[in-house]
mmCIF file of C-alpha atoms in Angstrom:
data_model
loop_
_atom_site.group_PDB
_atom_site.id
_atom_site.type_symbol
_atom_site.label_atom_id
_atom_site.label_comp_id
_atom_site.label_asym_id
_atom_site.label_seq_id
_atom_site.Cartn_x
_atom_site.Cartn_y
_atom_site.Cartn_z
ATOM 1 C CA MET H 1 99.237 89.262 106.211
ATOM 2 C CA LYS H 2 100.169 89.952 109.754
ATOM 3 C CA LYS H 3 100.366 88.423 113.289
ATOM 4 C CA SER H 4 102.805 89.933 116.065
ATOM 5 C CA GLY H 5 104.631 90.608 112.914
ATOM 6 C CA LYS H 6 105.476 88.688 110.605
ATOM 7 C CA LYS H 7 103.732 88.089 107.405
ATOM 8 C CA LEU H 8 102.483 85.841 105.024
ATOM 9 C CA LYS H 9 103.966 85.652 101.286
ATOM 10 C CA LYS H 10 101.476 85.611 99.653
ATOM 11 C CA GLY H 11 103.659 86.803 96.016
ATOM 12 C CA MET H 12 104.003 83.163 93.709
ATOM 13 C CA VAL H 13 101.543 80.811 92.635
ATOM 14 C CA MET H 14 99.260 81.182 89.799
ATOM 15 C CA SER H 15 96.419 81.293 93.306
ATOM 16 C CA MET H 16 98.316 83.193 95.574
ATOM 17 C CA VAL H 17 96.343 85.935 96.572
ATOM 18 C CA VAL H 18 97.987 88.893 96.647
ATOM 19 C CA ALA H 19 95.208 91.471 95.423
ATOM 20 C CA SER H 20 92.282 89.211 95.974
ATOM 21 C CA THR H 21 89.693 91.936 94.631
ATOM 22 C CA LEU H 22 91.606 92.116 91.274
ATOM 23 C CA LEU H 23 91.738 88.394 90.661
ATOM 24 C CA LEU H 24 88.424 87.429 91.231
ATOM 25 C CA SER H 25 87.412 90.383 88.705
ATOM 26 C CA THR H 26 90.226 88.876 86.356
ATOM 27 C CA LEU H 27 89.213 84.724 87.269
ATOM 28 C CA GLY H 28 85.573 85.422 87.184
ATOM 29 C CA GLY H 29 85.509 86.619 83.317
ATOM 30 C CA VAL H 30 87.359 83.698 82.298
ATOM 31 C CA GLU H 31 85.842 81.402 83.862
ATOM 32 C CA ALA H 32 82.545 82.942 82.581
ATOM 33 C CA HIS H 33 83.392 83.367 79.490
ATOM 34 C CA ALA H 34 85.017 79.128 79.419
ATOM 35 C CA ALA H 35 81.291 78.364 81.233
ATOM 36 C CA THR H 36 79.155 79.525 79.125
ATOM 37 C CA ASN H 37 81.326 77.734 75.215
ATOM 38 C CA LYS H 38 81.576 74.759 77.550
ATOM 39 C CA THR H 39 78.330 74.182 78.518
ATOM 40 C CA GLN H 40 76.736 74.976 75.027
ATOM 41 C CA GLN H 41 79.624 71.287 73.506
ATOM 42 C CA ILE H 42 77.877 69.078 77.099
ATOM 43 C CA THR H 43 76.376 66.317 75.531
ATOM 44 C CA LYS H 44 75.547 64.056 79.374
ATOM 45 C CA SER H 45 75.123 64.521 82.778
ATOM 46 C CA ALA H 46 78.308 62.913 85.457
ATOM 47 C CA ALA H 47 76.473 60.332 87.348
ATOM 48 C CA VAL H 48 74.822 63.020 89.958
ATOM 49 C CA THR H 49 72.554 61.873 93.173
ATOM 50 C CA GLN H 50 69.007 62.575 92.540
ATOM 51 C CA VAL H 51 67.801 66.198 93.554
ATOM 52 C CA SER H 52 65.247 68.321 96.051
ATOM 53 C CA ALA H 53 64.352 71.826 95.325
ATOM 54 C CA THR H 54 68.097 72.711 97.299
ATOM 55 C CA VAL H 55 71.778 71.812 96.863
ATOM 56 C CA SER H 56 72.180 67.835 96.892
ATOM 57 C CA LYS H 57 74.948 66.555 98.994
ATOM 58 C CA LYS H 58 74.989 63.233 99.295
ATOM 59 C CA GLY H 59 77.431 63.020 96.234
ATOM 60 C CA VAL H 60 78.777 65.101 93.872
ATOM 61 C CA LEU H 61 76.862 68.875 94.457
ATOM 62 C CA THR H 62 74.202 69.209 92.565
ATOM 63 C CA TYR H 63 70.793 71.884 92.181
ATOM 64 C CA PRO H 64 68.299 71.658 90.072
ATOM 65 C CA LYS H 65 67.580 73.767 86.878
ATOM 66 C CA LYS H 66 64.869 76.471 88.889
ATOM 67 C CA PHE H 67 66.806 77.274 91.980
ATOM 68 C CA SER H 68 67.033 80.265 94.342
ATOM 69 C CA MET H 69 70.830 81.861 93.963
ATOM 70 C CA LYS H 70 69.400 83.564 97.613
ATOM 71 C CA LYS H 71 68.753 79.879 99.264
ATOM 72 C CA VAL H 72 72.258 77.778 97.750
ATOM 73 C CA THR H 73 73.843 80.997 99.050
ATOM 74 C CA SER H 74 73.333 79.525 102.276
ATOM 75 C CA GLU H 75 73.310 76.157 102.294
ATOM 76 C CA LEU H 76 76.431 76.520 100.699
ATOM 77 C CA LYS H 77 78.815 78.667 103.211
ATOM 78 C CA PRO H 78 78.791 75.140 105.598
ATOM 79 C CA GLU H 79 81.078 73.850 102.390
ATOM 80 C CA ALA H 80 82.649 76.911 102.763
ATOM 81 C CA ALA H 81 83.799 76.220 106.427
ATOM 82 C CA LYS H 82 84.337 72.811 105.666
ATOM 83 C CA LEU H 83 87.306 73.427 102.383
ATOM 84 C CA ILE H 84 88.443 76.798 104.716
ATOM 85 C CA LYS H 85 89.400 73.822 107.651
ATOM 86 C CA ILE H 86 90.827 71.411 105.211
ATOM 87 C CA TYR H 87 92.851 73.960 103.582
ATOM 88 C CA GLY H 88 93.996 75.649 106.556
ATOM 89 C CA ASN H 89 95.473 71.650 107.789
ATOM 90 C CA SER H 90 97.279 71.120 104.206
ATOM 91 C CA LEU H 91 98.978 73.976 104.844
ATOM 92 C CA ASN H 92 100.792 72.910 108.264
ATOM 93 C CA THR H 93 101.063 69.764 106.727
ATOM 94 C CA GLY H 94 101.368 69.233 102.804
ATOM 95 C CA LYS H 95 98.963 66.734 102.954
ATOM 96 C CA THR H 96 96.392 67.637 99.788
ATOM 97 C CA THR H 97 94.426 63.982 100.906
ATOM 98 C CA SER H 98 90.961 65.305 102.656
ATOM 99 C CA PHE H 99 90.740 67.946 99.980
ATOM 100 C CA ASN H 100 91.521 65.863 97.021
ATOM 101 C CA SER H 101 88.869 62.907 99.019
ATOM 102 C CA TYR H 102 86.211 65.805 98.531
ATOM 103 C CA VAL H 103 86.844 66.160 95.248
ATOM 104 C CA ASN H 104 86.311 63.404 94.630
ATOM 105 C CA LYS H 105 83.287 63.342 95.963
ATOM 106 C CA HIS H 106 81.372 66.057 95.400
ATOM 107 C CA VAL H 107 82.985 67.607 92.203
ATOM 108 C CA ALA H 108 81.777 66.417 88.781
ATOM 109 C CA GLU H 109 84.259 64.270 86.947
ATOM 110 C CA HIS H 110 84.203 64.339 83.135
ATOM 111 C CA GLY H 111 83.408 61.136 81.376
ATOM 112 C CA LYS H 112 84.273 60.029 77.444
ATOM 113 C CA ASN H 113 81.310 62.580 75.638
ATOM 114 C CA ASP H 114 81.385 65.565 78.119
ATOM 115 C CA TYR H 115 83.766 68.784 78.028
ATOM 116 C CA LEU H 116 83.509 69.836 82.100
ATOM 117 C CA LEU H 117 87.163 69.688 83.814
ATOM 118 C CA GLY H 118 87.047 67.044 86.403
ATOM 119 C CA HIS H 119 89.147 65.778 89.249
ATOM 120 C CA LYS H 120 92.499 66.301 87.882
ATOM 121 C CA TYR H 121 91.429 69.952 87.233
ATOM 122 C CA THR H 122 91.095 70.812 90.303
ATOM 123 C CA LYS H 123 93.361 69.274 92.795
ATOM 124 C CA ASP H 124 97.321 70.430 90.435
ATOM 125 C CA ASN H 125 95.227 73.409 91.475
ATOM 126 C CA TYR H 126 94.872 72.917 94.732
ATOM 127 C CA SER H 127 98.022 71.702 95.095
ATOM 128 C CA ARG H 128 100.326 73.500 92.823
ATOM 129 C CA LYS H 129 98.392 76.730 95.521
ATOM 130 C CA ILE H 130 100.141 74.216 98.699
ATOM 131 C CA LYS H 131 103.470 73.927 97.293
ATOM 132 C CA GLY H 132 103.856 78.147 96.746
ATOM 133 C CA MET H 133 102.339 78.164 99.527
ATOM 134 C CA ARG H 134 104.898 77.119 101.747
ATOM 135 C CA LYS H 135 107.826 77.017 99.999
ATOM 136 C CA VAL H 136 107.852 81.177 100.640
ATOM 137 C CA ASN H 137 106.160 80.598 104.610
ATOM 138 C CA SER H 138 108.382 79.045 107.252
ATOM 139 C CA LYS H 139 106.886 76.361 109.396
ATOM 140 C CA LYS H 140 105.861 78.515 112.152
ATOM 141 C CA ILE H 141 103.523 81.285 110.151
ATOM 142 C CA LEU H 142 102.059 78.453 108.842
ATOM 143 C CA SER H 143 100.917 76.749 111.999
ATOM 144 C CA THR H 144 99.635 80.147 113.051
ATOM 145 C CA TYR H 145 97.820 80.571 110.434
ATOM 146 C CA SER H 146 95.925 77.223 109.895
ATOM 147 C CA LYS H 147 94.960 77.007 113.726
ATOM 148 C CA ALA H 148 92.918 80.328 112.776
ATOM 149 C CA LEU H 149 91.557 79.008 110.260
ATOM 150 C CA ASN H 150 89.713 76.533 111.668
ATOM 151 C CA LYS H 151 88.347 78.482 114.237
ATOM 152 C CA VAL H 152 86.171 78.925 111.088
ATOM 153 C CA SER H 153 82.299 78.106 111.361
ATOM 154 C CA THR H 154 79.057 78.728 108.884
ATOM 155 C CA SER H 155 79.008 81.855 110.698
ATOM 156 C CA LYS H 156 81.758 83.523 110.650
ATOM 157 C CA VAL H 157 81.477 82.362 106.695
ATOM 158 C CA LYS H 158 80.671 85.400 104.450
ATOM 159 C CA VAL H 159 79.449 85.794 100.995
ATOM 160 C CA TYR H 160 81.953 87.459 98.799
ATOM 161 C CA ASP H 161 79.764 87.201 95.683
ATOM 162 C CA THR H 162 77.129 85.464 93.154
ATOM 163 C CA TYR H 163 76.650 85.388 90.597
ATOM 164 C CA LYS H 164 74.416 82.668 87.877
ATOM 165 C CA GLY H 165 74.994 83.128 83.885
ATOM 166 C CA LYS H 166 73.830 81.140 80.961
ATOM 167 C CA GLY H 167 74.163 77.965 81.699
ATOM 168 C CA PHE H 168 76.961 78.732 84.972
ATOM 169 C CA ALA H 169 76.942 79.973 88.541
ATOM 170 C CA THR H 170 79.365 80.427 90.840
ATOM 171 C CA PHE H 171 79.532 81.253 94.323
ATOM 172 C CA THR H 172 82.638 83.070 96.337
ATOM 173 C CA TYR H 173 82.867 83.196 100.315
ATOM 174 C CA GLU H 174 85.265 84.268 101.974
ATOM 175 C CA TYR H 175 87.075 84.516 105.286
ATOM 176 C CA ARG H 176 89.732 86.673 107.505
ATOM 177 C CA PRO H 177 90.676 84.562 110.944
ATOM 178 C CA LYS H 178 90.774 88.150 113.511
ATOM 179 C CA GLU H 179 94.774 88.100 114.450
ATOM 180 C CA PHE H 180 95.382 88.465 110.914
ATOM 181 C CA ASP H 181 95.140 92.102 108.358
ATOM 182 C CA ALA H 182 93.153 91.509 104.808
ATOM 183 C CA PHE H 183 96.325 89.868 103.480
ATOM 184 C CA GLY H 184 95.301 86.921 105.753
ATOM 185 C CA THR H 185 91.461 86.150 103.811
ATOM 186 C CA ILE H 186 90.845 83.558 102.450
ATOM 187 C CA ALA H 187 88.088 82.477 99.408
ATOM 188 C CA ILE H 188 87.669 79.544 98.277
ATOM 189 C CA LYS H 189 84.731 79.605 94.869
ATOM 190 C CA PHE H 190 82.183 76.788 94.218
ATOM 191 C CA SER H 191 81.429 76.778 89.936
ATOM 192 C CA PHE H 192 78.713 74.958 88.743
ATOM 193 C CA THR H 193 78.877 73.972 84.893
ATOM 194 C CA GLN H 194 74.195 73.117 83.871
ATOM 195 C CA LEU H 195 73.683 69.882 81.950
ATOM 196 C CA LYS H 196 71.936 69.404 78.887
ATOM 197 C CA ASN H 197 69.284 68.101 81.561
ATOM 198 C CA GLY H 198 69.389 70.687 83.371
ATOM 199 C CA LYS H 199 70.500 69.841 86.474
ATOM 200 C CA TYR H 200 73.476 71.948 87.672
ATOM 201 C CA VAL H 201 76.414 70.425 89.374
ATOM 202 C CA LEU H 202 79.935 71.531 90.462
ATOM 203 C CA GLU H 203 82.816 71.738 87.809
ATOM 204 C CA TYR H 204 85.784 72.153 90.296
ATOM 205 C CA LEU H 205 86.974 74.976 93.612
ATOM 206 C CA TYR H 206 89.291 77.527 92.708
ATOM 207 C CA TYR H 207 90.644 78.475 96.257
ATOM 208 C CA LEU H 208 91.396 82.631 96.186
#
């Protein structure tokens, strides 16, 4: 990422973006395999709010068994924009409170009789990414990048990839601040798992 001749380093931490396309492809294959195996083992649903024909955003992000990929993709874009802003603020301050609150509200927590990844998995991945980025970049660069990320809006978020498999679906969005080159692109992936009752719940979030 370049800004005024400076580059944001992204070579550390497993979730750092060095080659986004390659990383997305690799993660997608691993997640698809894991999600397929895991879905067969889920025995009960997490506590979720009642859903309509679209995505429910009041609690755990949820959508029904029969859904439109196109519709869900559109409805999740505002959430992607919100999470990109949260990421930008975390880079600047080092705090993960806002992200953790989002996870507590919108990500399904695992129970005694299911195999959902749960809140801790998502929070820990995020914390490692923030710490890694802050370790290899100057405060000035991070501050500049944070401000650029906070300029994101739903209309500026682009759909990078969507995929629906047996028992799972993923939606990946990206945003590149105009002040930065391709290495300044941030992507956020929503990974949903289907429960035995047919509904899909947000199992985890992953920044790329």
